[in-house]
Amino acid sequence: MAQLPKHRVELIGKGVTGACIALVALLVVTLVAMVAQRGIATFAVDGIDLGAFLTGTTWNPHQDDANGMPTVGALPMISGSFAVTLLSTLFALPIAIGSAIFVVEIAPRFGRRVFQPLIELLVGIPSVVYGLIGLTVVVAWTRDMAAAAGQTITGFGIFSSAIVLAVMILPTITSLSIDALAAVPNQYREGSYALGCTRWQTVWNVVLRSAAPSLMTAVILGMTRAFGEALAVQMVVGNAIQMPTSLFTPASTLTSVLTMGMGNEAMGTVYNDVLWSLALLLLLMSLVFILIIHLIGHKGGTKRG
């Protein structure tokens, strides 16, 4: 068989890779355009006020308000989503950073061979399993702790959801934090030791500060994962569409309302369009998180340069 000239092989390779890139770009643009088209229809076609949608606290799409429009205030779900995301990140971040320090700085052999693979195994566990564990363990534990303190709660709410989500995002933040700390040049550590600094002083003042942009990227990616989680949150948050008044009362998130309502409404109805608007909010927040990651990476690269 005759062998193709090198320039022909190179052209074929460029064509195949270019086609793959074009396909991925087309899929992304199509997805964004479809969600945006359906989400904007709520305001452009159905006539629902955008301000009332974002700031309203009452969610009852099947009942009209005084102006004859469905009552679709999304603020309770928006508040619930941000509360669960931020609290779960606060729970997971110290454990993830501490684990990364242990793997990279304290016991690299044991950490790389044993601890890190164990952490990464958590990624393969399905969301429904996390939800079941949260439903049977976390919710019951929260309810029992409240009962011991003389309080009566159901156990469902933002607090229980945050614990479940913290475990789910822990592998992501931990793995990326390990890579961030490992990327710090050894010359930085050696220079710190040469100045008489202890190991902890070196880790705190040199390693963590040098890896700060990458660590922030890990945190943002973890928050993106938490913000978009649906099934596990739906099982433990309580699914009560009301403004959160406590971490221990039932609440709702954008994803929980979407998963409960999308399959029960006919296409083309106002309620279905409103659900697409919630999906558009999720998409926009994901894009914001991605933009923040790029900005952090750009600033970190500029500082290193």
Short mmCIF file of C-alpha atoms in Angstrom, two decimals:
data_model
loop_
_atom_site.label_atom_id
_atom_site.label_comp_id
_atom_site.label_asym_id
_atom_site.label_seq_id
_atom_site.Cartn_x
_atom_site.Cartn_y
_atom_site.Cartn_z
CA MET A 1 0.00 0.00 0.00
CA ALA A 2 1.34 3.39 -0.98
CA GLN A 3 2.09 5.70 1.90
CA LEU A 4 0.44 9.12 1.86
CA PRO A 5 2.72 12.13 1.71
CA LYS A 6 3.36 13.85 5.02
CA HIS A 7 1.68 17.07 3.93
CA ARG A 8 -1.45 15.11 2.95
CA VAL A 9 -1.54 13.38 6.34
CA GLU A 10 -1.13 16.72 8.05
CA LEU A 11 -4.00 18.21 6.05
CA ILE A 12 -6.24 15.26 6.89
CA GLY A 13 -5.36 15.56 10.57
CA LYS A 14 -6.13 19.26 10.57
CA GLY A 15 -9.42 18.64 8.79
CA VAL A 16 -10.55 15.95 11.25
CA THR A 17 -9.61 17.97 14.33
CA GLY A 18 -11.18 21.09 12.86
CA ALA A 19 -14.41 19.18 12.17
CA CYS A 20 -14.46 17.93 15.77
CA ILE A 21 -14.00 21.47 17.10
CA ALA A 22 -16.73 22.77 14.80
CA LEU A 23 -19.10 20.03 15.96
CA VAL A 24 -18.51 20.81 19.63
CA ALA A 25 -18.97 24.54 19.00
CA LEU A 26 -22.18 23.86 17.06
CA LEU A 27 -23.55 21.74 19.89
CA VAL A 28 -22.78 24.44 22.47
CA VAL A 29 -24.30 27.23 20.38
CA THR A 30 -27.38 25.12 19.62
CA LEU A 31 -27.89 24.26 23.28
CA VAL A 32 -27.55 27.86 24.43
CA ALA A 33 -29.80 29.14 21.64
CA MET A 34 -32.52 26.57 22.37
CA VAL A 35 -32.60 27.26 26.11
CA ALA A 36 -32.46 31.03 25.54
CA GLN A 37 -35.27 30.94 22.99
CA ARG A 38 -37.60 28.98 25.25
CA GLY A 39 -36.61 30.90 28.36
CA ILE A 40 -37.08 34.36 26.84
CA ALA A 41 -40.52 33.36 25.53
CA THR A 42 -41.84 33.71 29.09
CA PHE A 43 -41.28 37.46 28.92
CA ALA A 44 -41.44 38.20 25.19
CA VAL A 45 -44.48 36.06 24.32
CA ASP A 46 -46.33 35.25 27.53
CA GLY A 47 -45.92 38.80 28.87
CA ILE A 48 -44.64 37.94 32.34
CA ASP A 49 -42.72 40.80 33.94
CA LEU A 50 -39.00 40.04 34.32
CA GLY A 51 -38.67 42.03 37.56
CA ALA A 52 -41.62 40.25 39.14
CA PHE A 53 -40.18 36.92 38.05
CA LEU A 54 -36.77 37.57 39.62
CA THR A 55 -37.95 39.28 42.81
CA GLY A 56 -41.34 37.70 43.48
CA THR A 57 -41.64 35.40 46.48
CA THR A 58 -44.84 33.54 45.55
CA TRP A 59 -44.76 30.58 43.18
CA ASN A 60 -48.15 29.46 41.92
CA PRO A 61 -48.08 29.20 38.12
CA HIS A 62 -51.62 27.81 37.94
CA GLN A 63 -53.14 30.84 39.67
CA ASP A 64 -53.31 34.31 38.08
CA ASP A 65 -52.49 37.49 39.94
CA ALA A 66 -54.47 40.76 39.89
CA ASN A 67 -53.19 41.48 36.37
CA GLY A 68 -54.32 38.12 35.06
CA MET A 69 -50.76 36.76 34.84
CA PRO A 70 -49.46 33.56 36.48
CA THR A 71 -47.81 34.06 39.87
CA VAL A 72 -44.24 33.00 39.20
CA GLY A 73 -41.84 34.54 41.68
CA ALA A 74 -38.53 32.67 41.39
CA LEU A 75 -36.71 34.37 44.28
CA PRO A 76 -37.28 31.48 46.75
CA MET A 77 -35.59 29.01 44.39
CA ILE A 78 -32.78 31.42 43.54
CA SER A 79 -32.13 32.08 47.23
CA GLY A 80 -32.26 28.37 48.01
CA SER A 81 -29.81 27.50 45.23
CA PHE A 82 -27.26 30.08 46.34
CA ALA A 83 -27.67 29.19 50.03
CA VAL A 84 -27.12 25.48 49.40
CA THR A 85 -24.18 26.15 47.09
CA LEU A 86 -22.37 28.55 49.40
CA LEU A 87 -22.93 26.47 52.54
CA SER A 88 -21.80 23.24 50.89
CA THR A 89 -18.66 25.00 49.64
CA LEU A 90 -17.93 26.24 53.16
CA PHE A 91 -18.28 22.69 54.46
CA ALA A 92 -16.11 21.10 51.76
CA LEU A 93 -13.38 23.73 51.35
CA PRO A 94 -11.44 23.25 54.63
CA ILE A 95 -11.48 19.46 54.21
CA ALA A 96 -10.38 19.69 50.58
CA ILE A 97 -7.53 22.13 51.26
CA GLY A 98 -6.38 20.14 54.28
CA SER A 99 -6.45 16.92 52.27
CA ALA A 100 -4.48 18.54 49.46
CA ILE A 101 -1.84 19.77 51.90
CA PHE A 102 -1.58 16.27 53.37
CA VAL A 103 -1.17 14.64 49.95
CA VAL A 104 1.37 17.10 48.55
CA GLU A 105 3.30 18.35 51.57
CA ILE A 106 2.97 15.82 54.40
CA ALA A 107 2.73 12.27 53.03
CA PRO A 108 3.05 12.38 49.23
CA ARG A 109 3.63 8.64 48.75
CA PHE A 110 0.68 7.49 50.85
CA GLY A 111 -1.43 10.38 49.61
CA ARG A 112 -0.86 9.72 45.92
CA ARG A 113 -1.13 5.93 46.11
CA VAL A 114 -3.92 5.46 48.64
CA PHE A 115 -5.70 8.60 49.76
CA GLN A 116 -6.22 10.37 46.42
CA PRO A 117 -7.64 7.29 44.64
CA LEU A 118 -10.07 6.80 47.53
CA ILE A 119 -11.24 10.39 47.26
CA GLU A 120 -11.65 10.10 43.50
CA LEU A 121 -13.85 7.03 43.94
CA LEU A 122 -16.54 9.33 45.30
CA VAL A 123 -16.95 10.80 41.80
CA GLY A 124 -18.28 7.49 40.47
CA ILE A 125 -21.10 7.20 43.01
CA PRO A 126 -24.47 8.07 41.37
CA SER A 127 -26.36 11.11 42.61
CA VAL A 128 -29.34 9.00 43.65
CA VAL A 129 -27.13 7.08 46.07
CA TYR A 130 -26.02 10.32 47.70
CA GLY A 131 -29.66 11.33 47.89
CA LEU A 132 -30.68 8.06 49.54
CA ILE A 133 -27.86 8.31 52.07
CA GLY A 134 -28.79 11.91 52.77
CA LEU A 135 -32.46 10.94 53.15
CA THR A 136 -31.84 8.07 55.55
CA VAL A 137 -28.78 9.35 57.44
CA VAL A 138 -28.32 13.13 57.19
CA VAL A 139 -32.00 14.09 57.46
CA ALA A 140 -32.54 11.68 60.37
CA TRP A 141 -29.39 12.90 62.13
CA THR A 142 -30.40 16.55 61.74
CA ARG A 143 -33.87 15.80 63.08
CA ASP A 144 -32.47 13.87 66.06
CA MET A 145 -29.96 16.60 66.91
CA ALA A 146 -32.73 19.18 66.85
CA ALA A 147 -34.93 16.97 69.03
CA ALA A 148 -32.09 16.63 71.55
CA ALA A 149 -31.93 20.44 71.68
CA GLY A 150 -35.67 20.70 72.24
CA GLN A 151 -36.53 21.72 68.66
CA THR A 152 -39.00 20.02 66.35
CA ILE A 153 -38.01 19.99 62.69
CA THR A 154 -38.41 17.59 59.80
CA GLY A 155 -34.70 17.41 59.00
CA PHE A 156 -35.24 18.53 55.43
CA GLY A 157 -33.78 21.84 54.35
CA ILE A 158 -30.72 23.78 53.26
CA PHE A 159 -28.48 22.37 56.00
CA SER A 160 -29.06 18.72 55.06
CA SER A 161 -28.71 19.52 51.35
CA ALA A 162 -25.44 21.35 51.99
CA ILE A 163 -23.96 18.36 53.82
CA VAL A 164 -24.87 16.01 50.96
CA LEU A 165 -23.55 18.41 48.34
CA ALA A 166 -20.35 18.99 50.32
CA VAL A 167 -19.55 15.29 50.05
CA MET A 168 -20.39 15.32 46.34
CA ILE A 169 -18.15 18.28 45.46
CA LEU A 170 -15.33 17.22 47.80
CA PRO A 171 -13.53 15.04 45.18
CA THR A 172 -13.60 17.86 42.61
CA ILE A 173 -12.17 20.52 44.90
CA THR A 174 -9.67 18.10 46.47
CA SER A 175 -8.26 16.78 43.18
CA LEU A 176 -7.90 20.24 41.67
CA SER A 177 -6.36 21.56 44.89
CA ILE A 178 -3.81 18.73 44.86
CA ASP A 179 -2.85 19.62 41.30
CA ALA A 180 -2.63 23.31 42.26
CA LEU A 181 -0.28 22.69 45.18
CA ALA A 182 1.82 20.19 43.23
CA ALA A 183 2.31 22.78 40.48
CA VAL A 184 4.11 25.18 42.85
CA PRO A 185 7.85 25.00 41.98
CA ASN A 186 10.05 23.29 44.57
CA GLN A 187 12.41 26.25 44.42
CA TYR A 188 9.82 28.27 46.34
CA ARG A 189 9.80 25.72 49.16
CA GLU A 190 13.60 25.41 49.20
CA GLY A 191 13.99 29.18 49.35
CA SER A 192 11.59 29.38 52.27
CA TYR A 193 13.41 26.62 54.17
CA ALA A 194 16.72 28.36 53.47
CA LEU A 195 15.36 31.46 55.21
CA GLY A 196 14.62 29.40 58.32
CA CYS A 197 10.88 28.97 57.89
CA THR A 198 9.17 25.89 59.27
CA ARG A 199 7.15 23.51 57.12
CA TRP A 200 3.85 25.05 58.17
CA GLN A 201 5.13 28.58 57.60
CA THR A 202 6.25 27.51 54.14
CA VAL A 203 2.91 25.92 53.35
CA TRP A 204 0.88 28.86 54.66
CA ASN A 205 2.95 31.78 53.40
CA VAL A 206 4.49 30.38 50.22
CA VAL A 207 2.71 27.33 48.80
CA LEU A 208 -0.89 28.37 49.42
CA ARG A 209 -0.30 31.93 48.27
CA SER A 210 1.44 30.80 45.09
CA ALA A 211 -1.37 28.37 44.31
CA ALA A 212 -4.16 30.81 45.24
CA PRO A 213 -5.47 31.40 41.66
CA SER A 214 -5.65 27.66 40.96
CA LEU A 215 -7.27 27.02 44.34
CA MET A 216 -9.91 29.65 43.58
CA THR A 217 -10.56 27.91 40.26
CA ALA A 218 -11.08 24.64 42.13
CA VAL A 219 -13.57 26.34 44.45
CA ILE A 220 -15.53 27.87 41.57
CA LEU A 221 -15.70 24.52 39.76
CA GLY A 222 -16.98 22.92 42.95
CA MET A 223 -19.62 25.62 43.27
CA THR A 224 -20.66 25.04 39.65
CA ARG A 225 -21.08 21.35 40.42
CA ALA A 226 -23.15 22.12 43.51
CA PHE A 227 -25.29 24.77 41.80
CA GLY A 228 -26.37 22.39 39.04
CA GLU A 229 -27.01 19.27 41.13
CA ALA A 230 -30.65 18.17 40.96
CA LEU A 231 -31.56 14.67 42.11
CA ALA A 232 -29.68 14.47 45.41
CA VAL A 233 -30.82 17.95 46.44
CA GLN A 234 -34.42 17.23 45.53
CA MET A 235 -34.45 14.25 47.88
CA VAL A 236 -33.29 16.15 50.98
CA VAL A 237 -34.16 19.85 50.54
CA GLY A 238 -37.87 19.45 51.25
CA ASN A 239 -39.15 20.99 48.00
CA ALA A 240 -41.17 23.70 49.72
CA ILE A 241 -41.32 26.72 47.43
CA GLN A 242 -41.01 29.44 50.04
CA MET A 243 -38.43 32.00 51.07
CA PRO A 244 -35.83 30.31 53.29
CA THR A 245 -36.26 31.51 56.86
CA SER A 246 -33.90 28.98 58.43
CA LEU A 247 -31.29 26.43 57.43
CA PHE A 248 -33.46 23.72 58.97
CA THR A 249 -36.81 24.38 57.30
CA PRO A 250 -37.85 22.84 53.96
CA ALA A 251 -36.82 24.91 50.96
CA SER A 252 -36.36 24.51 47.21
CA THR A 253 -33.78 25.15 44.52
CA LEU A 254 -33.92 25.88 40.82
CA THR A 255 -32.94 22.32 39.97
CA SER A 256 -35.45 20.70 42.34
CA VAL A 257 -38.36 22.69 40.86
CA LEU A 258 -37.20 21.87 37.34
CA THR A 259 -36.97 18.14 37.95
CA MET A 260 -40.39 18.05 39.61
CA GLY A 261 -42.23 20.18 37.08
CA MET A 262 -40.70 19.69 33.63
CA GLY A 263 -42.19 16.26 33.00
CA ASN A 264 -45.66 17.23 34.19
CA GLU A 265 -46.40 20.17 31.91
CA ALA A 266 -47.28 20.16 28.23
CA MET A 267 -44.94 21.89 25.79
CA GLY A 268 -46.05 25.38 24.84
CA THR A 269 -47.91 26.18 28.05
CA VAL A 270 -47.01 29.19 30.15
CA TYR A 271 -45.83 27.01 33.03
CA ASN A 272 -43.56 25.07 30.67
CA ASP A 273 -42.07 28.33 29.39
CA VAL A 274 -41.49 29.46 32.98
CA LEU A 275 -39.59 26.25 33.71
CA TRP A 276 -37.43 26.95 30.66
CA SER A 277 -36.76 30.38 32.14
CA LEU A 278 -35.49 28.69 35.31
CA ALA A 279 -33.26 26.54 33.11
CA LEU A 280 -31.98 29.70 31.43
CA LEU A 281 -31.10 31.12 34.86
CA LEU A 282 -29.10 27.98 35.62
CA LEU A 283 -27.32 28.22 32.29
CA LEU A 284 -26.47 31.89 32.80
CA MET A 285 -25.08 31.18 36.27
CA SER A 286 -22.93 28.38 34.86
CA LEU A 287 -21.61 30.77 32.22
CA VAL A 288 -20.86 33.33 34.94
CA PHE A 289 -18.92 30.72 36.91
CA ILE A 290 -16.94 29.78 33.79
CA LEU A 291 -16.20 33.46 33.10
CA ILE A 292 -14.93 33.88 36.66
CA ILE A 293 -12.63 30.88 36.18
CA HIS A 294 -11.17 32.40 33.00
CA LEU A 295 -10.66 35.75 34.72
CA ILE A 296 -8.90 34.09 37.65
CA GLY A 297 -6.70 32.08 35.30
CA HIS A 298 -5.84 35.18 33.29
CA LYS A 299 -4.90 37.21 36.37
CA GLY A 300 -2.93 34.31 37.81
CA GLY A 301 -1.02 33.89 34.56
CA THR A 302 -0.33 37.63 34.41
CA LYS A 303 1.05 37.66 37.96
CA ARG A 304 3.27 34.64 37.31
CA GLY A 305 4.49 36.25 34.13
#
